[in-house]
Amino acid sequence: MLTLNVNIDHVATVRNARGGTEPDPVTAALQAELAGASGIVSHLREDRRHVNDRDLRLLRELVTGKLDLEMAANEEIIKIALKTLPDMVTIVPEKRQELTTEGGLDVASNIKKFKTLTDRMHQKNIFVSFFIEPDEKQIDAVLKAGGDMVELHTGVYANVKNEISIKKELTRLNKATQYAHSNSLKVAAGHGLNYFNTTAIAQIPNIHELSIGHSIISRAIFVGIDTAVKDMLALINQARIQGMLEKTANGEN
Ligand code: PXP
């Protein structure tokens, strides 16, 4: 089963451009859920450039599916997470100057710190995912840090242009997925996925969740959130069916 979690941060970015109240990211989250999204993702940044504390409070109250709070391992945000109780947190690297999250988190460089963070979240029954590069060393580090899930960074895959590089990145993502899965971690993928490059990712066996924001919110400007989410869900389901048919045709089932 592959599910779609929709990141609504960019609705907040548009609202914040005028410092007012519209468009409201919480309304966007509820519309995305009604359209079939299994979860809502939002990144509470230190500088609150996307969603703010009020948004997170309302999201926690109103989202009925899974609420995934993306966050840096920053004490202020950790305290907010422990109080707000999202269903899961995805730990990401965060730099103030970046346009968006650039690259995966280096869990291996500080396993002790991330283990403490995981333990604190687990005490409140919050599921913990780490956003990492598709790299066995980082997956091993997540296992040592007690994480429940890895979100594999698809940004490099999304940015490469020629077929050889695309194939190389897909192989890297597939290998990392199977390695994490064989070690009992759940696997998600995200960053830079859109209506053109998601099919190949959705066909990787054992990926459980996709986390997609920018492309869905961009399409929603023209067609509305309902259609934008439904278009992505249709694409994912079609990719999964096609993948299964190909496996059967190759005698793999
Ligand atoms: N996953 C993580 C960890 C992210 O930081 C982001 C960007 O906020 C996404 C997924 C979604 O990326 P995009 O907006 O490119 O779909």
XYZ file of C-alpha atoms and ligand atoms in Angstrom:
269
model
C 0.000 0.000 0.000
C 1.446 3.350 -1.035
C -0.098 6.453 0.485
C 0.146 10.136 -0.325
C 0.883 12.791 2.275
C 0.399 16.343 1.053
C 2.676 19.134 2.252
C 0.698 22.381 2.579
C 3.605 24.713 3.460
C 3.418 26.602 0.189
C -0.122 27.739 0.900
C 1.276 29.354 4.048
C 4.075 30.914 1.987
C 1.525 32.688 -0.216
C -0.443 33.847 2.836
C 2.723 35.111 4.512
C 3.684 37.144 1.430
C 0.996 39.643 2.467
C 1.115 39.009 6.196
C -2.630 38.410 6.274
C -4.916 35.441 6.763
C -5.468 34.082 3.250
C -5.055 31.584 1.745
C -5.310 29.511 4.896
C -3.059 26.407 4.946
C -5.427 24.685 7.368
C -8.301 24.924 4.860
C -5.918 23.540 2.216
C -5.078 20.605 4.493
C -8.740 19.762 5.025
C -9.442 19.968 1.284
C -6.457 17.705 0.568
C -7.808 15.167 3.053
C -11.267 15.313 1.493
C -9.661 14.669 -1.912
C -8.072 11.469 -0.582
C -4.699 12.373 0.911
C -3.803 9.980 3.739
C -1.787 12.537 5.600
C -0.807 16.172 5.885
C 2.782 17.339 6.169
C 3.999 20.672 7.412
C 7.412 22.037 8.346
C 7.463 24.317 11.375
C 10.686 26.177 10.749
C 12.641 28.112 13.306
C 11.950 31.307 11.305
C 8.237 30.349 10.759
C 8.512 31.160 7.087
C 5.796 28.619 6.222
C 3.297 27.525 8.850
C 3.228 29.113 12.284
C 2.279 27.940 15.766
C -1.415 28.756 15.234
C -1.509 26.694 12.030
C 0.083 23.714 13.743
C -2.365 23.918 16.646
C -5.325 23.945 14.258
C -3.862 21.229 12.063
C -3.530 19.008 15.132
C -7.132 19.698 16.040
C -8.667 19.281 12.585
C -6.608 16.825 10.544
C -8.181 13.389 10.852
C -5.589 11.384 8.907
C -1.911 11.344 9.709
C -0.265 14.608 10.742
C 3.453 14.605 9.964
C 5.415 17.490 11.466
C 8.671 18.128 9.637
C 11.167 19.665 11.998
C 14.805 20.274 12.729
C 16.369 18.784 15.860
C 16.015 22.124 17.576
C 15.029 22.287 21.250
C 12.305 24.929 20.813
C 10.620 22.924 18.052
C 11.112 19.622 19.903
C 9.196 21.063 22.869
C 6.387 22.240 20.567
C 6.186 18.761 18.987
C 6.032 17.045 22.379
C 3.197 19.356 23.365
C 1.273 19.290 20.059
C 1.540 15.507 19.585
C 1.585 15.056 15.797
C 1.209 11.423 14.697
C 4.744 11.501 13.397
C 7.729 13.759 13.057
C 10.160 13.813 10.175
C 13.528 15.099 11.272
C 15.167 17.256 8.605
C 18.264 19.428 8.358
C 17.474 23.138 8.409
C 19.503 26.137 7.310
C 18.089 29.625 7.525
C 19.419 30.714 4.117
C 18.099 27.756 2.103
C 15.123 28.083 -0.246
C 13.916 24.611 0.721
C 15.385 21.596 2.535
C 18.676 20.910 0.768
C 19.899 17.353 1.091
C 19.281 14.701 3.688
C 20.093 14.790 7.370
C 23.483 13.463 8.489
C 22.205 11.114 11.208
C 25.494 9.183 11.243
C 27.422 12.227 12.482
C 25.515 12.410 15.769
C 23.676 9.175 16.504
C 23.572 9.878 20.253
C 21.766 13.201 19.803
C 19.209 11.653 17.439
C 18.686 8.635 19.717
C 17.799 10.991 22.575
C 15.376 12.825 20.290
C 13.767 9.550 19.155
C 13.411 8.358 22.750
C 11.704 11.613 23.755
C 9.233 11.318 20.865
C 8.568 7.641 21.572
C 7.708 8.464 25.176
C 4.772 10.410 23.720
C 3.960 7.698 21.147
C 5.126 9.889 18.270
C 6.432 7.892 15.298
C 9.864 9.077 14.129
C 11.090 9.350 10.555
C 14.456 10.701 9.394
C 14.882 12.475 6.056
C 18.119 11.059 4.652
C 20.046 10.487 1.448
C 19.492 7.008 -0.054
C 22.650 5.725 1.615
C 23.168 2.545 3.689
C 25.421 4.346 6.158
C 22.595 6.766 7.009
C 20.056 3.938 7.206
C 22.323 2.090 9.665
C 22.549 5.303 11.694
C 18.737 5.645 11.763
C 18.516 2.057 13.046
C 21.018 2.876 15.798
C 19.084 6.051 16.636
C 15.913 3.954 17.067
C 14.002 5.562 14.166
C 10.821 3.947 12.834
C 11.040 5.166 9.276
C 13.289 6.785 6.704
C 12.187 9.327 4.150
C 14.538 9.025 1.197
C 15.514 12.320 -0.367
C 14.471 12.299 -4.032
C 15.852 15.767 -4.788
C 18.865 14.545 -6.759
C 16.636 12.203 -8.807
C 14.225 15.075 -9.454
C 16.976 17.398 -10.639
C 19.022 15.185 -12.960
C 18.119 15.517 -16.608
C 19.647 12.734 -18.719
C 18.418 9.162 -18.801
C 21.634 7.580 -17.488
C 21.650 9.796 -14.394
C 17.924 9.228 -13.820
C 18.442 5.439 -13.968
C 21.430 5.694 -11.621
C 19.392 7.654 -9.069
C 16.449 5.251 -9.339
C 18.816 2.329 -8.697
C 20.241 4.137 -5.652
C 16.720 4.823 -4.307
C 15.594 1.253 -4.967
C 18.658 -0.240 -3.228
C 18.236 2.000 -0.206
C 14.502 1.196 -0.024
C 15.101 -2.562 -0.023
C 17.915 -2.217 2.536
C 15.746 -0.148 4.914
C 12.743 -2.437 4.384
C 14.813 -5.561 5.067
C 15.837 -3.939 8.343
C 12.170 -3.405 9.319
C 12.094 0.332 8.702
C 9.124 1.879 6.957
C 10.132 3.848 3.869
C 8.869 7.148 2.496
C 10.218 9.259 -0.346
C 9.950 12.911 -1.106
C 11.283 16.193 -2.440
C 10.886 17.518 -5.945
C 8.331 14.882 -6.954
C 5.830 16.040 -9.557
C 3.304 14.797 -12.111
C 6.105 13.709 -14.462
C 8.683 12.035 -12.244
C 6.575 10.342 -9.529
C 5.550 7.261 -11.562
C 9.020 5.667 -11.413
C 9.270 6.285 -7.662
C 5.797 4.875 -7.024
C 6.869 1.676 -8.804
C 9.696 0.981 -6.355
C 8.481 -1.919 -4.195
C 8.264 -1.373 -0.445
C 7.937 2.403 -0.483
C 4.999 3.099 1.837
C 4.488 6.844 1.620
C 5.154 9.765 -0.687
C 5.477 13.284 0.689
C 4.653 15.836 -2.005
C 4.078 19.561 -1.702
C 5.217 22.085 -4.266
C 3.920 20.405 -7.432
C 0.480 19.704 -5.956
C 0.037 23.230 -4.571
C 1.313 24.686 -7.870
C -1.250 22.706 -9.869
C -3.930 23.599 -7.327
C -3.561 27.284 -8.252
C -5.031 26.432 -11.653
C -7.327 23.486 -11.001
C -8.051 23.583 -7.264
C -6.728 21.374 -4.491
C -9.332 18.659 -4.987
C -8.366 18.004 -8.609
C -4.626 18.443 -7.970
C -4.631 15.822 -5.186
C -6.899 13.442 -7.116
C -4.660 13.724 -10.223
C -1.622 12.751 -8.135
C -3.465 9.873 -6.456
C -4.607 8.549 -9.847
C -1.045 8.717 -11.141
C 0.315 6.854 -8.095
C -2.343 4.150 -8.286
C -1.792 3.706 -12.016
C 1.970 3.404 -11.440
C 1.461 0.758 -8.760
C -0.891 -1.308 -10.952
C 1.500 -1.057 -13.912
C 4.408 -2.097 -11.652
C 2.489 -5.138 -10.417
C 1.485 -6.161 -13.945
C 5.115 -5.914 -15.081
C 6.247 -8.070 -12.143
C 3.643 -10.697 -13.003
C 4.643 -10.600 -16.698
C 8.281 -11.143 -15.657
C 7.256 -14.141 -13.546
C 8.283 -12.416 -10.308
C 5.043 -13.195 -8.506
N 9.935 15.869 2.261
C 10.710 16.729 2.956
C 11.495 16.191 4.095
C 10.737 18.098 2.648
O 11.505 18.938 3.356
C 9.937 18.567 1.589
C 9.924 20.025 1.265
O 9.298 20.726 2.255
C 9.140 17.642 0.900
C 9.176 16.297 1.238
C 8.232 18.058 -0.210
O 9.002 18.528 -1.270
P 8.279 19.241 -2.488
O 7.651 20.484 -1.956
O 9.389 19.483 -3.433
O 7.248 18.260 -2.994
